[in-house]
Amino acid sequence: MDFSFLEDAHQTWQDICVIGKTIERAEGNFHIVGMTLTDQVNLYIIEPYDRAKDTDRPGRGIRTQRRILREDREEGFSYLHCSEFRFGNKNLQVQGGSGESLGYAEHNQRTIQLFMDMISAGWQIPAWLKNTKWDDLMLITLTMTGEVKKLPGYSPDMPVTICHGISWTRHILEKTVTLQVGKSRSFSFTDHEGDVVRCYVNNVLLIDVWADMEKQWSDPKTAEKFSPEQLQQARKFSQDALEQNVPKGMCYIGVEYECTKDINLSFYAKQFLGSRPETHRGSSSMLMVRMKPDRETGTHHLPLRGCMIQTPVAPDTTIVPAEAFFYMKKIDKWTETV
């Protein structure tokens, strides 16, 4: 180590503001430490961190696509996705943010200095936080938009209003659904809130993605958006991705459905869920194909949605053993005052 390390680790603030407000939630305690001003405004929040999400995944057994999807769990509640903070009559818009486990940051001199400077500025570490292991905590850093010359004033009796943006939560379902091409069907399940959700599959269709790609790249409207070189490059990327994922002559399965609750379903073929991840030679390209129905509502006058099952099948396929593997539940914008 040399003295250049100290220059990289040392940081000075144009302004610093201690907030020191704990928010008690069902998920645990969250603590707004404060804000700093350099060439930008950063706000710091300490959150609970479930280290088991990184350590409890079994190391043995066959690693199938089903197992990978199961292990890809949601992170749970976090202030990382907030859109705005209001301190009195002062609004701060969130530009972006990042989160880091404090277990990884305990040897990070910048993090140590941040906490030391907050203490020097008057931060009092709450009793519940003093003996909490850093491995069980995460530091969220939110960066605000715009140029600010001075941080907004704050006093302990000042309410802080936090605006949360739209977010989605994922819930594993693993509901077996046998799909028939050209046929409709329905099924139901009990969601995470204990409500029975009825889903109606309006149609199951085979989609020739190669033909769709050729139609897209031959459309004059598409050509208007690119230069000839860009068009050729984008077309080649699409072709390379299709060659690695769906052979010519094979099809993907499109599912049009509607549900009695505002959710998005993700269907997967049983064949895919039981398979192991493929290793492509050379560079690997993934092509995510989305499906959007050409109607707003389905046969039951509910919002009509589409899902593409990206497992290649023969063009004469009639039966598709599948699963509604998970559903996404939308969380609308909301505010809280703490």
Coordinates of C-alpha atoms in Angstrom, one line a residue, residues 1-337:
M1 CA 0.0 0.0 0.0
D2 CA 1.2 3.6 -0.7
F3 CA -0.1 7.0 0.1
S4 CA -2.2 7.2 -3.1
F5 CA -4.6 4.8 -1.3
L6 CA -5.3 7.6 1.2
E7 CA -6.1 10.0 -1.6
D8 CA -8.6 7.6 -3.1
A9 CA -10.2 6.7 0.3
H10 CA -10.4 10.3 1.6
Q11 CA -13.5 12.3 0.8
T12 CA -14.7 15.8 1.8
W13 CA -18.2 17.1 1.9
Q14 CA -19.4 20.6 0.9
D15 CA -22.3 20.0 3.3
I16 CA -23.5 17.2 5.5
C17 CA -27.0 16.7 7.1
V18 CA -27.8 14.1 9.8
I19 CA -31.4 12.7 9.7
G20 CA -31.1 9.7 12.0
K21 CA -34.7 8.5 11.6
T22 CA -35.7 4.9 12.1
I23 CA -38.7 3.4 10.2
E24 CA -40.2 0.3 11.7
R25 CA -41.7 -2.1 9.1
A26 CA -42.9 -5.7 9.1
E27 CA -39.7 -6.5 7.1
G28 CA -37.5 -5.0 9.9
N29 CA -36.0 -1.7 10.9
F30 CA -34.9 0.8 8.2
H31 CA -32.7 3.8 9.2
I32 CA -32.3 7.1 7.2
V33 CA -28.7 8.1 8.2
G34 CA -28.5 11.5 6.4
M35 CA -27.3 13.3 3.3
T36 CA -24.0 14.6 2.0
L37 CA -23.2 17.2 -0.7
T38 CA -20.3 17.1 -3.0
D39 CA -20.9 17.7 -6.7
Q40 CA -24.2 15.8 -6.1
V41 CA -26.6 15.0 -3.2
N42 CA -26.5 11.5 -1.8
L43 CA -28.9 10.2 0.8
Y44 CA -28.0 7.1 2.8
I45 CA -30.4 4.5 4.2
I46 CA -29.5 1.4 6.2
E47 CA -31.7 -1.6 5.5
P48 CA -32.0 -5.2 6.8
Y49 CA -30.2 -7.7 4.5
D50 CA -31.0 -11.4 4.3
R51 CA -27.6 -12.9 3.8
A52 CA -29.3 -16.3 3.5
K53 CA -30.4 -15.4 0.0
D54 CA -26.8 -15.6 -1.1
T55 CA -25.8 -18.5 1.1
D56 CA -28.6 -21.0 1.4
R57 CA -28.7 -22.1 -2.2
P58 CA -27.9 -25.9 -2.3
G59 CA -24.7 -26.7 -4.0
R60 CA -25.6 -30.3 -4.9
G61 CA -28.2 -31.8 -7.2
I62 CA -29.0 -31.2 -10.8
R63 CA -29.1 -27.5 -11.8
T64 CA -32.2 -27.4 -13.9
Q65 CA -34.0 -24.4 -15.4
R66 CA -36.7 -24.9 -12.8
R67 CA -34.2 -24.7 -10.0
I68 CA -32.6 -21.6 -11.5
L69 CA -36.0 -19.8 -11.7
R70 CA -36.8 -20.8 -8.2
E71 CA -33.6 -19.4 -6.8
D72 CA -34.0 -16.1 -8.7
R73 CA -36.0 -14.7 -5.7
E74 CA -37.2 -11.2 -5.2
E75 CA -35.2 -9.0 -2.9
G76 CA -38.2 -7.8 -0.9
F77 CA -39.0 -4.3 0.3
S78 CA -36.3 -1.7 -0.3
Y79 CA -36.1 2.1 -0.4
L80 CA -33.8 1.7 -3.5
H81 CA -36.7 2.3 -5.8
C82 CA -38.0 5.6 -4.3
S83 CA -38.6 8.5 -6.7
E84 CA -38.7 11.5 -4.4
F85 CA -38.0 12.8 -0.8
R86 CA -39.7 15.9 0.6
F87 CA -38.2 17.7 3.6
G88 CA -40.7 20.4 4.5
N89 CA -41.2 22.5 1.3
K90 CA -38.0 21.2 -0.3
N91 CA -38.4 18.3 -2.8
L92 CA -35.5 16.1 -3.9
Q93 CA -35.9 13.9 -7.0
V94 CA -34.1 10.6 -7.1
Q95 CA -31.9 10.1 -10.1
G96 CA -30.7 6.6 -9.3
G97 CA -29.3 4.5 -6.5
S98 CA -27.2 1.5 -5.5
G99 CA -27.2 -1.0 -2.6
E100 CA -24.2 -2.8 -1.0
S101 CA -24.1 -5.3 1.8
L102 CA -22.3 -3.8 4.7
G103 CA -20.7 -7.1 5.2
Y104 CA -18.7 -6.5 2.0
A105 CA -18.1 -2.8 2.9
E106 CA -16.6 -3.2 6.4
H107 CA -13.1 -2.8 5.0
N108 CA -14.2 0.0 2.7
Q109 CA -12.5 3.2 4.0
R110 CA -15.0 5.5 2.3
T111 CA -17.9 3.8 4.1
I112 CA -16.1 4.0 7.4
Q113 CA -15.4 7.6 6.9
L114 CA -19.0 8.3 5.9
F115 CA -20.3 6.9 9.2
M116 CA -17.5 8.6 11.2
D117 CA -18.3 12.0 9.7
M118 CA -22.0 11.4 10.4
I119 CA -21.2 10.8 14.0
S120 CA -19.0 13.9 14.1
A121 CA -22.0 15.9 12.6
G122 CA -24.3 14.6 15.4
W123 CA -25.6 11.2 14.3
Q124 CA -26.6 9.1 17.3
I125 CA -26.6 5.4 16.4
P126 CA -29.9 4.0 17.6
A127 CA -29.8 1.3 20.3
W128 CA -31.2 -1.4 18.0
L129 CA -28.5 -0.8 15.4
K130 CA -25.5 -0.7 17.7
N131 CA -25.1 -4.5 18.1
T132 CA -26.5 -5.5 14.7
K133 CA -23.9 -7.4 12.6
W134 CA -22.9 -5.6 9.4
D135 CA -23.4 -8.9 7.5
D136 CA -27.2 -8.4 8.2
L137 CA -27.4 -4.9 6.9
M138 CA -27.3 -3.1 3.5
L139 CA -26.4 0.5 2.7
I140 CA -28.6 2.1 0.1
T141 CA -27.1 5.2 -1.6
L142 CA -29.6 7.4 -3.5
T143 CA -28.3 10.2 -5.8
M144 CA -30.6 13.2 -6.3
T145 CA -31.0 15.1 -9.6
G146 CA -30.0 18.7 -10.2
E147 CA -27.4 21.1 -8.8
V148 CA -27.8 21.9 -5.2
K149 CA -25.5 24.4 -3.3
K150 CA -26.8 23.6 0.2
L151 CA -28.7 20.7 1.7
P152 CA -32.2 21.3 2.9
G153 CA -32.5 22.1 6.6
Y154 CA -33.7 19.3 8.8
S155 CA -34.8 19.1 12.5
P156 CA -35.9 15.9 14.3
D157 CA -39.6 17.1 14.4
M158 CA -39.7 17.7 10.6
P159 CA -41.8 15.1 8.7
V160 CA -40.1 13.4 5.8
T161 CA -42.4 12.4 2.9
I162 CA -41.1 9.5 0.7
C163 CA -42.6 8.8 -2.7
H164 CA -42.3 5.2 -3.9
G165 CA -42.4 4.5 -7.6
I166 CA -44.2 1.7 -9.5
S167 CA -42.7 -1.7 -8.7
W168 CA -43.5 -5.4 -9.3
T169 CA -43.3 -8.4 -7.0
R170 CA -42.8 -11.9 -8.2
H171 CA -44.6 -14.9 -6.7
I172 CA -43.8 -18.5 -7.6
L173 CA -46.9 -20.5 -8.7
E174 CA -45.8 -23.7 -10.6
K175 CA -49.4 -24.4 -11.7
T176 CA -49.5 -27.2 -14.3
V177 CA -51.5 -26.2 -17.3
T178 CA -51.8 -28.3 -20.4
L179 CA -52.2 -26.0 -23.4
Q180 CA -53.8 -27.0 -26.7
V181 CA -53.0 -25.0 -29.9
G182 CA -56.1 -23.2 -31.1
K183 CA -58.1 -24.0 -28.0
S184 CA -59.2 -22.0 -25.0
R185 CA -59.3 -23.2 -21.4
S186 CA -59.4 -21.8 -17.8
F187 CA -57.8 -22.5 -14.5
S188 CA -57.7 -21.0 -11.0
F189 CA -55.3 -20.7 -8.2
T190 CA -55.0 -19.1 -4.7
D191 CA -52.6 -16.1 -4.7
H192 CA -50.3 -14.8 -2.0
E193 CA -53.1 -12.8 -0.5
G194 CA -55.4 -15.8 -0.1
D195 CA -57.7 -14.7 -3.0
V196 CA -58.9 -17.2 -5.7
V197 CA -57.8 -15.9 -9.1
R198 CA -59.5 -17.2 -12.2
C199 CA -57.5 -17.2 -15.4
Y200 CA -58.9 -17.7 -18.9
V201 CA -56.6 -18.8 -21.8
N202 CA -58.3 -17.2 -24.8
N203 CA -55.9 -18.8 -27.4
V204 CA -52.8 -20.8 -27.9
L205 CA -50.9 -20.2 -31.1
L206 CA -47.7 -21.3 -32.8
I207 CA -45.5 -18.3 -33.9
D208 CA -42.9 -18.6 -36.6
V209 CA -40.4 -16.1 -35.2
W210 CA -38.1 -16.4 -38.2
A211 CA -41.0 -15.2 -40.5
D212 CA -41.9 -12.5 -38.1
M213 CA -38.3 -11.3 -38.0
E214 CA -38.1 -11.2 -41.8
K215 CA -41.3 -9.2 -41.9
Q216 CA -40.1 -6.7 -39.4
W217 CA -36.7 -6.0 -41.1
S218 CA -38.4 -5.8 -44.5
D219 CA -40.8 -3.2 -43.2
P220 CA -40.0 0.3 -44.7
K221 CA -41.0 1.9 -41.4
T222 CA -38.2 -0.1 -39.7
A223 CA -35.7 1.0 -42.3
E224 CA -36.5 4.6 -41.6
K225 CA -35.2 4.2 -38.0
F226 CA -31.7 3.0 -39.0
S227 CA -28.9 3.8 -41.3
P228 CA -28.2 1.0 -43.8
E229 CA -25.2 -0.1 -41.8
Q230 CA -27.1 -0.1 -38.5
L231 CA -30.0 -2.0 -40.2
Q232 CA -27.6 -4.7 -41.4
Q233 CA -25.9 -5.0 -38.1
A234 CA -29.2 -5.3 -36.1
R235 CA -30.6 -7.8 -38.6
K236 CA -27.5 -9.9 -38.3
F237 CA -27.7 -9.8 -34.5
S238 CA -31.3 -11.0 -34.6
Q239 CA -30.4 -13.8 -37.0
D240 CA -27.5 -15.0 -34.9
A241 CA -29.7 -15.0 -31.8
L242 CA -32.4 -17.0 -33.5
E243 CA -29.9 -19.5 -34.8
Q244 CA -28.8 -20.2 -31.3
N245 CA -32.2 -20.4 -29.8
V246 CA -34.8 -21.6 -32.3
P247 CA -33.9 -23.6 -35.5
K248 CA -35.6 -22.6 -38.8
G249 CA -38.9 -24.4 -39.2
M250 CA -39.5 -24.5 -35.5
C251 CA -42.0 -22.2 -33.6
Y252 CA -42.5 -20.5 -30.3
I253 CA -45.8 -20.8 -28.4
G254 CA -47.9 -17.7 -27.8
V255 CA -50.5 -17.6 -25.0
E256 CA -53.3 -15.0 -24.8
Y257 CA -54.9 -14.9 -21.4
E258 CA -57.0 -12.7 -19.0
C259 CA -57.2 -12.9 -15.2
T260 CA -59.7 -11.7 -12.6
K261 CA -56.8 -9.9 -10.9
D262 CA -54.3 -7.4 -12.3
I263 CA -51.4 -9.8 -12.7
N264 CA -49.0 -10.9 -15.4
L265 CA -48.4 -14.6 -15.8
S266 CA -45.2 -16.2 -17.1
F267 CA -45.8 -19.6 -18.8
Y268 CA -42.9 -22.1 -19.3
A269 CA -42.9 -25.5 -21.1
K270 CA -42.5 -28.5 -18.9
Q271 CA -39.7 -29.6 -21.3
F272 CA -37.8 -26.4 -20.6
L273 CA -38.2 -26.5 -16.8
G274 CA -36.7 -30.0 -16.6
S275 CA -33.8 -29.2 -18.9
R276 CA -30.3 -28.1 -17.9
P277 CA -28.8 -24.7 -19.1
E278 CA -27.2 -25.1 -22.5
T279 CA -23.6 -24.0 -23.1
H280 CA -23.2 -22.2 -26.5
R281 CA -20.0 -22.4 -28.4
G282 CA -18.4 -19.0 -29.0
S283 CA -20.5 -15.9 -28.2
S284 CA -24.0 -16.5 -26.9
S285 CA -26.9 -14.2 -27.9
M286 CA -30.3 -14.1 -26.1
L287 CA -33.3 -12.8 -28.0
M288 CA -36.2 -11.9 -25.8
V289 CA -39.4 -12.1 -27.8
R290 CA -42.5 -10.4 -26.4
M291 CA -46.1 -10.9 -27.3
K292 CA -48.7 -8.2 -27.3
P293 CA -52.3 -9.2 -28.3
D294 CA -54.0 -7.0 -30.9
R295 CA -57.0 -6.5 -28.7
E296 CA -57.3 -4.7 -25.4
T297 CA -59.8 -7.1 -23.7
G298 CA -60.5 -10.8 -23.9
T299 CA -63.7 -12.9 -24.1
H300 CA -64.5 -12.2 -20.5
H301 CA -64.1 -8.4 -20.9
L302 CA -60.9 -8.4 -18.8
P303 CA -57.5 -7.0 -19.8
L304 CA -56.0 -9.3 -22.4
R305 CA -52.3 -10.1 -22.0
G306 CA -49.8 -12.2 -23.9
C307 CA -46.9 -14.5 -22.9
M308 CA -44.4 -16.1 -25.3
I309 CA -43.1 -19.5 -24.3
Q310 CA -39.6 -19.5 -25.8
T311 CA -39.2 -23.2 -26.2
P312 CA -38.9 -24.3 -29.8
V313 CA -41.6 -26.8 -30.9
A314 CA -42.5 -28.4 -34.3
P315 CA -45.0 -26.6 -36.5
D316 CA -47.4 -29.5 -36.2
T317 CA -47.5 -29.4 -32.3
T318 CA -51.0 -29.5 -30.8
I319 CA -50.4 -30.2 -27.1
V320 CA -48.0 -28.2 -24.9
P321 CA -47.5 -29.5 -21.4
A322 CA -46.7 -26.3 -19.5
E323 CA -46.8 -24.4 -16.2
A324 CA -47.9 -21.0 -15.1
F325 CA -44.6 -20.8 -13.3
F326 CA -44.9 -17.4 -11.6
Y327 CA -47.0 -14.2 -11.7
M328 CA -46.0 -10.6 -11.3
K329 CA -48.1 -8.3 -9.1
K330 CA -48.0 -4.6 -9.7
I331 CA -47.5 -2.2 -6.8
D332 CA -48.7 1.3 -7.7
K333 CA -47.1 4.5 -6.6
W334 CA -47.6 5.4 -3.0
T335 CA -46.2 7.8 -0.4
E336 CA -45.4 7.6 3.3
T337 CA -44.6 10.3 5.8

